[in-house]
Structure formats: C-alpha cells, structure tokens
Short mmCIF file of C-alpha atoms in Angstrom, two decimals:
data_model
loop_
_atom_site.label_atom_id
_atom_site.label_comp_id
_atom_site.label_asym_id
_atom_site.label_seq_id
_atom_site.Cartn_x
_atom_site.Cartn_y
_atom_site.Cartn_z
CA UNK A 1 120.53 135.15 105.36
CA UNK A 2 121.48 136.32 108.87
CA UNK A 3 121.04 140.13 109.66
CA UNK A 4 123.83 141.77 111.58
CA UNK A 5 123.16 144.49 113.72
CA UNK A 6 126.06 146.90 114.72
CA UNK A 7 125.67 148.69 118.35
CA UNK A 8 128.27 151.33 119.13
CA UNK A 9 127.16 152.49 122.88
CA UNK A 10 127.91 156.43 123.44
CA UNK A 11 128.23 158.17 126.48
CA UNK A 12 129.61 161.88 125.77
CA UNK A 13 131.89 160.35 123.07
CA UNK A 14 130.98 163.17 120.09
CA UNK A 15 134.99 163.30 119.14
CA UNK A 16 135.54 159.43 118.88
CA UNK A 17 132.39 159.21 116.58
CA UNK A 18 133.82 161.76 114.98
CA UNK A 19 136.71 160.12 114.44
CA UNK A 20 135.71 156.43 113.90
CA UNK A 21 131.90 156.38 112.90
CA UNK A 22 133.01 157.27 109.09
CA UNK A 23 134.69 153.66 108.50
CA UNK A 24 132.17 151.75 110.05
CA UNK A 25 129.62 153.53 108.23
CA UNK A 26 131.98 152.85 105.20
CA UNK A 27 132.84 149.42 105.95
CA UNK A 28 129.82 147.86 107.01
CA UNK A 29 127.01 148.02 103.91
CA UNK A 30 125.71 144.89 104.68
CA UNK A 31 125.04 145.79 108.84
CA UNK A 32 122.43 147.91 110.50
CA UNK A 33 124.17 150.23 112.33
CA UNK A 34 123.10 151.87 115.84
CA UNK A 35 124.24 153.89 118.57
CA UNK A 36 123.35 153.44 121.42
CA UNK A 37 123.80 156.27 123.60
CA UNK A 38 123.80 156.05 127.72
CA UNK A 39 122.22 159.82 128.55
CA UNK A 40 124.71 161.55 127.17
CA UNK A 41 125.16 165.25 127.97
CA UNK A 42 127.61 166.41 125.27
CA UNK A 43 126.06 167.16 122.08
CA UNK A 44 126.39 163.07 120.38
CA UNK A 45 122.74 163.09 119.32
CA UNK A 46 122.91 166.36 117.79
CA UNK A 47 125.87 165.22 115.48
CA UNK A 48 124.30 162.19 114.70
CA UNK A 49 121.32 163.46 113.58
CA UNK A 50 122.79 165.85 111.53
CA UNK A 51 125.85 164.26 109.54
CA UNK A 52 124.69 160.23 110.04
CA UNK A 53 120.67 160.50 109.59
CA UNK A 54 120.64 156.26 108.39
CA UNK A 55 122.49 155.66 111.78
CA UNK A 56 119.57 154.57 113.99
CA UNK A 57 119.67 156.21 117.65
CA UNK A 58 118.86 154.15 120.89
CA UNK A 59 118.46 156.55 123.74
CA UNK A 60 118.85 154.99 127.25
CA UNK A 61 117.44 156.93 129.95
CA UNK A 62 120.55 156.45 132.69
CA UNK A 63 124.06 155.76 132.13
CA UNK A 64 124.39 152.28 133.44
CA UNK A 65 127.71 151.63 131.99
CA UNK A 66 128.71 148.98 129.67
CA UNK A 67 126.26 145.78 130.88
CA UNK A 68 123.06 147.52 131.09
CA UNK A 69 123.80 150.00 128.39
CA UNK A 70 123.90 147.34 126.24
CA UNK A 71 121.11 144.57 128.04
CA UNK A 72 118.57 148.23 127.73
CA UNK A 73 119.47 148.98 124.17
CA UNK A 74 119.66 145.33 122.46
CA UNK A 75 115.79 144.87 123.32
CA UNK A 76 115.26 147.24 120.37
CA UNK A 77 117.25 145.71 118.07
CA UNK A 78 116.03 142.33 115.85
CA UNK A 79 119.07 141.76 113.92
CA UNK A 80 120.52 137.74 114.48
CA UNK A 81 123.64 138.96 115.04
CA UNK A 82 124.47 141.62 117.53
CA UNK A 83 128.04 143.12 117.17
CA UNK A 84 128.83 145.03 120.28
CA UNK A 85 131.57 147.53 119.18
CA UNK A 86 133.43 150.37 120.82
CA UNK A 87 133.37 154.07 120.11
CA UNK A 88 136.81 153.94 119.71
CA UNK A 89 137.01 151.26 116.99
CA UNK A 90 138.33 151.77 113.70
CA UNK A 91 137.02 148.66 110.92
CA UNK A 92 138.42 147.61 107.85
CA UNK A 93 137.32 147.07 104.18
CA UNK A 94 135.30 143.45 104.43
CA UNK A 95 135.85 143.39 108.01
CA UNK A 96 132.21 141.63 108.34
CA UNK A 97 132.52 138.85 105.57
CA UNK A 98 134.84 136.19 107.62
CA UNK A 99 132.34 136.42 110.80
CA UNK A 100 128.94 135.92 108.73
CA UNK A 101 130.92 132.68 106.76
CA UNK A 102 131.81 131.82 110.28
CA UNK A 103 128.66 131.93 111.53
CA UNK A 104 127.23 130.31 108.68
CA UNK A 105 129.06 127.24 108.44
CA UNK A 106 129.33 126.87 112.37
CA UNK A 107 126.21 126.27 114.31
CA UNK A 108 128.09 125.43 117.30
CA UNK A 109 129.59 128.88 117.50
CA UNK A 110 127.54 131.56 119.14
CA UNK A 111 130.44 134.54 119.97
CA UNK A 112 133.37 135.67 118.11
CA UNK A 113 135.60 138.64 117.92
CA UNK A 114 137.88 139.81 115.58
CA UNK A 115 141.71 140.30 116.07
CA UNK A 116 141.63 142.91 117.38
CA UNK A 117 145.25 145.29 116.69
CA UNK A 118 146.09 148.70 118.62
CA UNK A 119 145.24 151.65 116.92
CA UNK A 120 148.28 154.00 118.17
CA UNK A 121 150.46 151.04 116.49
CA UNK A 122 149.22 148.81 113.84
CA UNK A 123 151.71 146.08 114.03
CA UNK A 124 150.98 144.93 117.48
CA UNK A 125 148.16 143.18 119.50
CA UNK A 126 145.88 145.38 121.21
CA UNK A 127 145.86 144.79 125.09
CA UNK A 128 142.02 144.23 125.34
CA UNK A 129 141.13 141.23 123.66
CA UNK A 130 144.18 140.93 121.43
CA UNK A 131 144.00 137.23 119.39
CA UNK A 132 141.01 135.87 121.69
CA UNK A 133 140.96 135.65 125.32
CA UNK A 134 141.71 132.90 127.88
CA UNK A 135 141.75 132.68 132.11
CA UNK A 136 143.04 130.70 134.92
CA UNK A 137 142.43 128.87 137.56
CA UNK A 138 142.09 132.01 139.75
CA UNK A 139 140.18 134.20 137.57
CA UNK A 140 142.82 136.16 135.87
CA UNK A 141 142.84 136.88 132.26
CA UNK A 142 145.39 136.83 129.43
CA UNK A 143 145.56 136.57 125.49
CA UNK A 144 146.92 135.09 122.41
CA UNK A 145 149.33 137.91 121.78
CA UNK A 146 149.15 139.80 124.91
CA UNK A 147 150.23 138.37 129.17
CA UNK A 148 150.03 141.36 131.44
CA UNK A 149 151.34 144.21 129.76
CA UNK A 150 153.76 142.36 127.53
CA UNK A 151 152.44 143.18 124.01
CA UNK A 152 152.99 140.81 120.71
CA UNK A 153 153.95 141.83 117.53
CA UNK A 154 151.43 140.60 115.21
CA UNK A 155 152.88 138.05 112.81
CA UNK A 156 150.13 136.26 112.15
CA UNK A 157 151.08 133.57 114.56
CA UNK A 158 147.85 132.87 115.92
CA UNK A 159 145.28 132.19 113.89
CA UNK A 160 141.57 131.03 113.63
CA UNK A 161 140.80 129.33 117.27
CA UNK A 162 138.62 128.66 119.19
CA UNK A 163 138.72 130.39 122.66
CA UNK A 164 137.58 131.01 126.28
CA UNK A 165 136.40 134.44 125.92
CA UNK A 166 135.29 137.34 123.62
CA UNK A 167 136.64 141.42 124.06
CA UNK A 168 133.86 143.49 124.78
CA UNK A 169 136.18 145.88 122.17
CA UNK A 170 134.37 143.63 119.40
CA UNK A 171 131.89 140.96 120.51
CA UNK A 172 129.91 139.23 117.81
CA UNK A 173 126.96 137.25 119.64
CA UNK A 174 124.10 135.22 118.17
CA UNK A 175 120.46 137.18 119.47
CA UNK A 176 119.17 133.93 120.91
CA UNK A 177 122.27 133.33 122.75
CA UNK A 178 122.95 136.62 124.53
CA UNK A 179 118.68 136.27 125.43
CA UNK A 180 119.53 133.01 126.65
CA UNK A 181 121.79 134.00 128.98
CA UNK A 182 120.01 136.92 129.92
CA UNK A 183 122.69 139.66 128.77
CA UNK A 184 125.43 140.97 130.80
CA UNK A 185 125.63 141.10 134.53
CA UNK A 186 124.36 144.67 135.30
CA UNK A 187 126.15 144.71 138.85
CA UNK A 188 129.61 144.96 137.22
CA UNK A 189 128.96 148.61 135.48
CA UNK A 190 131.57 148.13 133.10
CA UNK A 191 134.72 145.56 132.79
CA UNK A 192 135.43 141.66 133.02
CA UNK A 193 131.53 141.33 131.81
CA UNK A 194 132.59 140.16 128.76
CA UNK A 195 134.76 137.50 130.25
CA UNK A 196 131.49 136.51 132.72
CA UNK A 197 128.95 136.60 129.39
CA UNK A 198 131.63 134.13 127.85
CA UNK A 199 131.78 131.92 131.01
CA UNK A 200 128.56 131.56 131.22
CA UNK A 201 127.93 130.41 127.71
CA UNK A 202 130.93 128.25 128.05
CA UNK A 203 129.12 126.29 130.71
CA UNK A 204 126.00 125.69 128.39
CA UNK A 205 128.18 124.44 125.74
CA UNK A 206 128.80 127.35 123.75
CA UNK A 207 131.41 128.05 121.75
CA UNK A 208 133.79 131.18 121.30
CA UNK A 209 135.54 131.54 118.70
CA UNK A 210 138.51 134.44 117.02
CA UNK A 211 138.11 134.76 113.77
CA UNK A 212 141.78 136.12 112.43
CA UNK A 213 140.63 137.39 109.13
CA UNK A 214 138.82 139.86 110.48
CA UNK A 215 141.02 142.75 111.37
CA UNK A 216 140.01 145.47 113.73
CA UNK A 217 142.03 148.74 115.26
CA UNK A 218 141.34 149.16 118.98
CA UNK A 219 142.31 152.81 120.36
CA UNK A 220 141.87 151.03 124.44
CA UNK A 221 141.56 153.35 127.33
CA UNK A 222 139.68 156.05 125.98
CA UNK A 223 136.70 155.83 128.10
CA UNK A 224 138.66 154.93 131.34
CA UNK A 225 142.40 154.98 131.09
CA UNK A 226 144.99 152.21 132.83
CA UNK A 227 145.92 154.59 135.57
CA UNK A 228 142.61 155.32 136.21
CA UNK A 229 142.22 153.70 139.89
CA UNK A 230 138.68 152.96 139.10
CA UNK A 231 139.44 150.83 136.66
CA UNK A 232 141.79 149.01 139.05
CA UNK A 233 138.71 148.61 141.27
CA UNK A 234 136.19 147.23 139.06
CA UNK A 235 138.50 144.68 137.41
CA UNK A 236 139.33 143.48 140.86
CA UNK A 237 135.75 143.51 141.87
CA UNK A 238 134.15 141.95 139.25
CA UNK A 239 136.92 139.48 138.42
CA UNK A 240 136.26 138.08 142.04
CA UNK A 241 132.30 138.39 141.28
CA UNK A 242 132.75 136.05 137.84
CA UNK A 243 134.58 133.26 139.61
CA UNK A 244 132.02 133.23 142.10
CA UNK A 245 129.65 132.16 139.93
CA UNK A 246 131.42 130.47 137.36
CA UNK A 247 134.19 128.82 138.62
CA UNK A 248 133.99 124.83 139.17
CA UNK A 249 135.80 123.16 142.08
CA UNK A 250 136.57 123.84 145.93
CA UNK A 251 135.68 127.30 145.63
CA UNK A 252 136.81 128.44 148.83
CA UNK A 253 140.46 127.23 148.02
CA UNK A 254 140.13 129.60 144.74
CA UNK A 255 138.63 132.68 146.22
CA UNK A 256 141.11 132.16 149.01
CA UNK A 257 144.40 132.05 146.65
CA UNK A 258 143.29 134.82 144.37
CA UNK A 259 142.53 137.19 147.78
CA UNK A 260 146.20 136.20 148.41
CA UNK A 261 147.19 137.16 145.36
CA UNK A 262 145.33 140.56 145.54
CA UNK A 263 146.88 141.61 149.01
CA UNK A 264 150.19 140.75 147.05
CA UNK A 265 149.05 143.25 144.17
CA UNK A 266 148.22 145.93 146.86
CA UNK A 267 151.28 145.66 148.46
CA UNK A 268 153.49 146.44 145.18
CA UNK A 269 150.61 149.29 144.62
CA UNK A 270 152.03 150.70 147.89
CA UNK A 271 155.46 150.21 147.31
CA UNK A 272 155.38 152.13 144.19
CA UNK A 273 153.61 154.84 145.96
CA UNK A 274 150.38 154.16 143.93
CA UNK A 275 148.04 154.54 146.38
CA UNK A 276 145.11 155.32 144.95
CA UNK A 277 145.23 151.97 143.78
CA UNK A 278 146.10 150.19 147.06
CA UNK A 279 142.66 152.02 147.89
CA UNK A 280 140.68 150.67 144.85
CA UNK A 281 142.15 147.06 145.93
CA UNK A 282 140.72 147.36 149.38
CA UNK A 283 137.52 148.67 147.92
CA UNK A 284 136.91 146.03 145.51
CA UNK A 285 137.24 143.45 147.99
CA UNK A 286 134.91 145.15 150.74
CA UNK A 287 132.40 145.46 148.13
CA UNK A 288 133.62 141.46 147.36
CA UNK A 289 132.67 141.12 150.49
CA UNK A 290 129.53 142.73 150.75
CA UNK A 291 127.83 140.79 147.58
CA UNK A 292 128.98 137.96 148.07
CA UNK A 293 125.96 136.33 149.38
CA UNK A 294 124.16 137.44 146.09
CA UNK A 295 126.65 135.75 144.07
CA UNK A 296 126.55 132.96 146.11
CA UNK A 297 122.96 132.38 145.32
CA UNK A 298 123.72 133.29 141.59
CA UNK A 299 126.26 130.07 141.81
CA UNK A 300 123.63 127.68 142.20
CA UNK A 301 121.56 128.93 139.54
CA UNK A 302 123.95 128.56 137.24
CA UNK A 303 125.59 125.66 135.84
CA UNK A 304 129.89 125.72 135.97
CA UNK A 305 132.11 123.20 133.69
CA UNK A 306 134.34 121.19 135.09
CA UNK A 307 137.77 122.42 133.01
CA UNK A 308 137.64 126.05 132.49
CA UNK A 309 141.58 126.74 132.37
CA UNK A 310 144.70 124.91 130.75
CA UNK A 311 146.92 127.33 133.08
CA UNK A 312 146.54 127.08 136.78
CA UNK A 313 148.75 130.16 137.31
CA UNK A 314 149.63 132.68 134.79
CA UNK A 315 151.42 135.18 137.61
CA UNK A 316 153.04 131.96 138.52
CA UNK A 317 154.15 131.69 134.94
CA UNK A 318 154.67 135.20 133.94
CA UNK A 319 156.80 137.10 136.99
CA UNK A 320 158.11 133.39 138.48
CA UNK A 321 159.02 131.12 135.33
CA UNK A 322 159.45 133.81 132.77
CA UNK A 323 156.55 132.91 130.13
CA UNK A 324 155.77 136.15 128.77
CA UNK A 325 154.21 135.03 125.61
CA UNK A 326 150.65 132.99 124.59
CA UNK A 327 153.27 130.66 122.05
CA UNK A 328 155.19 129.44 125.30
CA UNK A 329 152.81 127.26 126.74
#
C-alpha cells in the first residue's frame, strides 16, 4: 500500500489556508498532510495549531523559496509519495484515487499532476500546468490546453498522457525518485524548477505522466502575480539555467537563438512602456551570464536525451503561423 504524503509550503499565506486548507483536509483521508512553512512572519503557525492540530508542521529556518523550501522540508517526511501542492489549491472529492491506481499499475511512472483548472473560472485550463506540460527546442514552455496566454476551455479534449513536465501547482513524485535526483535546483528560488526536476528525470528514463481524472482548482499568481517583474526575471533566468544543463545538441546554437529571442521579448517590453520588465530581461541574462560556468559544469554531470521536443519553435508557431492551441499540432 503506498503512503501519500501531502506538503503545502507556507510563507505568510494565513488567508489562503484559510481559504483552501478545509478541502484538502476534507478531501484527502487517505494522505498525511503537512505544511511546510518557509519562516513565516504572519501568524500561519498560530492558526494551524489552533483550528488544524492533525496537520503536521515543518518549520524551515529561512525562506528559500519554492526549491529549497521543499528539498529542506521533504527530508522529514517518509511517505512514498510526495504531493507538492500549493497554498492556493482547492481539491476535489476523490481527487487522490486516480493517482494512487496510477501509480500502482505503472512502475514506469514516477511524476504526475492532475488537470489542473483555474479557480476564478472553472471551465477553463489553468495557465500553470493546465493538461500537462511540454517545451521546445529553445527552452520555452507550453501546455495541453494553454500556448502563451491563450487559455482552453476544458472539454475534456485531452486526456490521460503522458508528458514532458509536471506543474509545481500539483506535483505527485515517487520519494526515491525526487532523492534520486537530488530535489530541486536550489539556485532558481522559485519558477521553471519544476520543468528542470522533470528534465532531469526525463533523461534517466522517467516518466511523467497527467492523470485527467484527477481534477484540481488552481487560484495562479497569488504568491507572485504576472505583472510582477520579478517573476519576469526568474522565468527568464532559470529557463536559460535548465537548458544549460539539460538540453541535448549544439548548445551554443540553442542558447544563442533563445538570447535572440529574449532581446526580441525586451524590445516589445519597451515598446509597451513596460520597463520594469525590459530591466528584469537584462537582469536575468547578466545573472545568465554570471553562472554560467556553474551550469556548465552541472552539464557534464548530468546525462541529456537526445529528443526532448516535438516543436522546434512554439513563438514560431504561435505569433508567426497562428497555432494557438495544444490540438493544432
């Protein structure tokens, strides 16, 4: 019988447990069910203590973001199964009974999410993570129900599959594996290290997998918002970090294209007056710049797959040749 473990990570986030603690509580007999909180300075432990005493509490001493949050909090949990779940998550009745049969009757498969549906509008795809998560040639992701900002209605057109990578929203991850691979990559702080855990297990053979029956409600943003310029910055950063060391190939041609395609991003930044994102660009690839000889050495550590991608350009596709949705290609 595999044990699941469920790991909500908290950083002064008292109103979204508030909020969505109750169904996972509700939903999820059958899991253990921690939070793990990254030094918070609201009052989260208080309220947890208080109205959730079964919930077990993992205090990390810093806030170190989404990768080490979770890489310093998962060495006190023994569950099989870890599932790494947002604050701002809301479950649903059996949400938990299509991954353990998954799990169960697929040795091959070591992470799986959910689909994962937006909160604010329950018929549509959720921009992070969506229907399970793909990437190409030059590092930049896209989903079965959502390209860019274009958003699917959910009709149930995508269904069980296997895919490239995993939403941190809702990551379901075999124990052994994420020890295997030594957790997330604590340089990236927070974003795209879902997409480099998934990578990396894709080059050792692993499979990822979205299991459709499974239905989860993802609120998105409500740690760090779209038009936050910081978020522009580390997705940037650490999107240029992952294909460093995962990407297979004449790696110089790649990083070269996608800084192309960056300065091109900057540029309509500037144009539309954002500029605190044309900063964050510039940033990201300075830093880039600065670590790359650490990733460098990380590359030949690590093993990379030959075929990571089925679509060598999805900006080529989606702003030049008009594919806007997953069911196009």
């Amino acid at each position: 019988m595999l044990s699941i473990a469920v790991v909500i990570l908290n950083w002064n986030g008292k109103t979204l447990l508030e909020q969505f603690l109750p169904s996972v509580v509700t939903y999820s007999p059958e899991a253990h069910i921690y939070v793990a909180d990254n030094a918070s300075t609201d009052n989260s432990i208080a309220f947890l203590k208080q109205h959730y005493p079964k919930v077990t509490i993992i205090q990390n001493s810093t806030n170190g973001g989404y990768a080490k949050g979770y890489n310093d909090a998962l060495k006190h949990v023994n569950e099989d199964i870890y599932c790494l779940l947002n604050s701002d998550v809301e479950v649903t009745k059996d949400w938990l009974q299509p991954i353990k049969k998954r799990f169960k009757t697929s040795n091959e498969t070591a992470i799986i999410q959910p689909k994962i549906l937006d909160y604010h509008n329950k018929t549509h795809f959720e921009y992070a993570g969506a229907g399970g998560g793909f990437i190409d040639k030059y590092g930049f992701p896209y989903c079965r129900g959502r390209i860019f900002n274009t958003i699917e209605k959910d009709t149930n057109q995508y269904q069980n599959s296997e895919i490239f990578w995993a939403s941190g929203a809702c990551l379901f991850v075999r124990s052994s594996v994420f020890k295997q691979l030594n957790g997330f990559d604590e340089r990236y702080f927070a974003h795209f290290e879902e997409i480099d855990f998934c990578w990396r297990a894709f080059n050792l053979n692993f499979s990822t997998y979205c299991e459709t029956e499974s239905i989860i409600y993802h609120v998105g943003g409500a740690t760090l918002h779209n038009t936050n310029s910081q978020k522009t910055y580390l997705n940037f950063r650490n999107s240029l970090f992952t294909l460093v060391k995962n990407a297979s190939g004449n790696l110089f041609h790649i990083i070269f294209t996608r800084l192309t395609i960056d300065g091109i991003a900057g540029l309509k930044f500037l144009a539309s007056f954002k500029f605190s994102h044309f900063i964050a660009i510039l940033k990201a690839h300075l830093s880039f710049y600065l670590a790359l000889p650490y990733y460098l050495k990380q590359r030949k550590k690590l093993k990379q797959q030959k075929q990571y991608y089925s679509i060598k350009s999805i900006v080529w596709s989606y702003f030049i040749k008009g594919k806007q949705r997953f069911s196009q290609f």
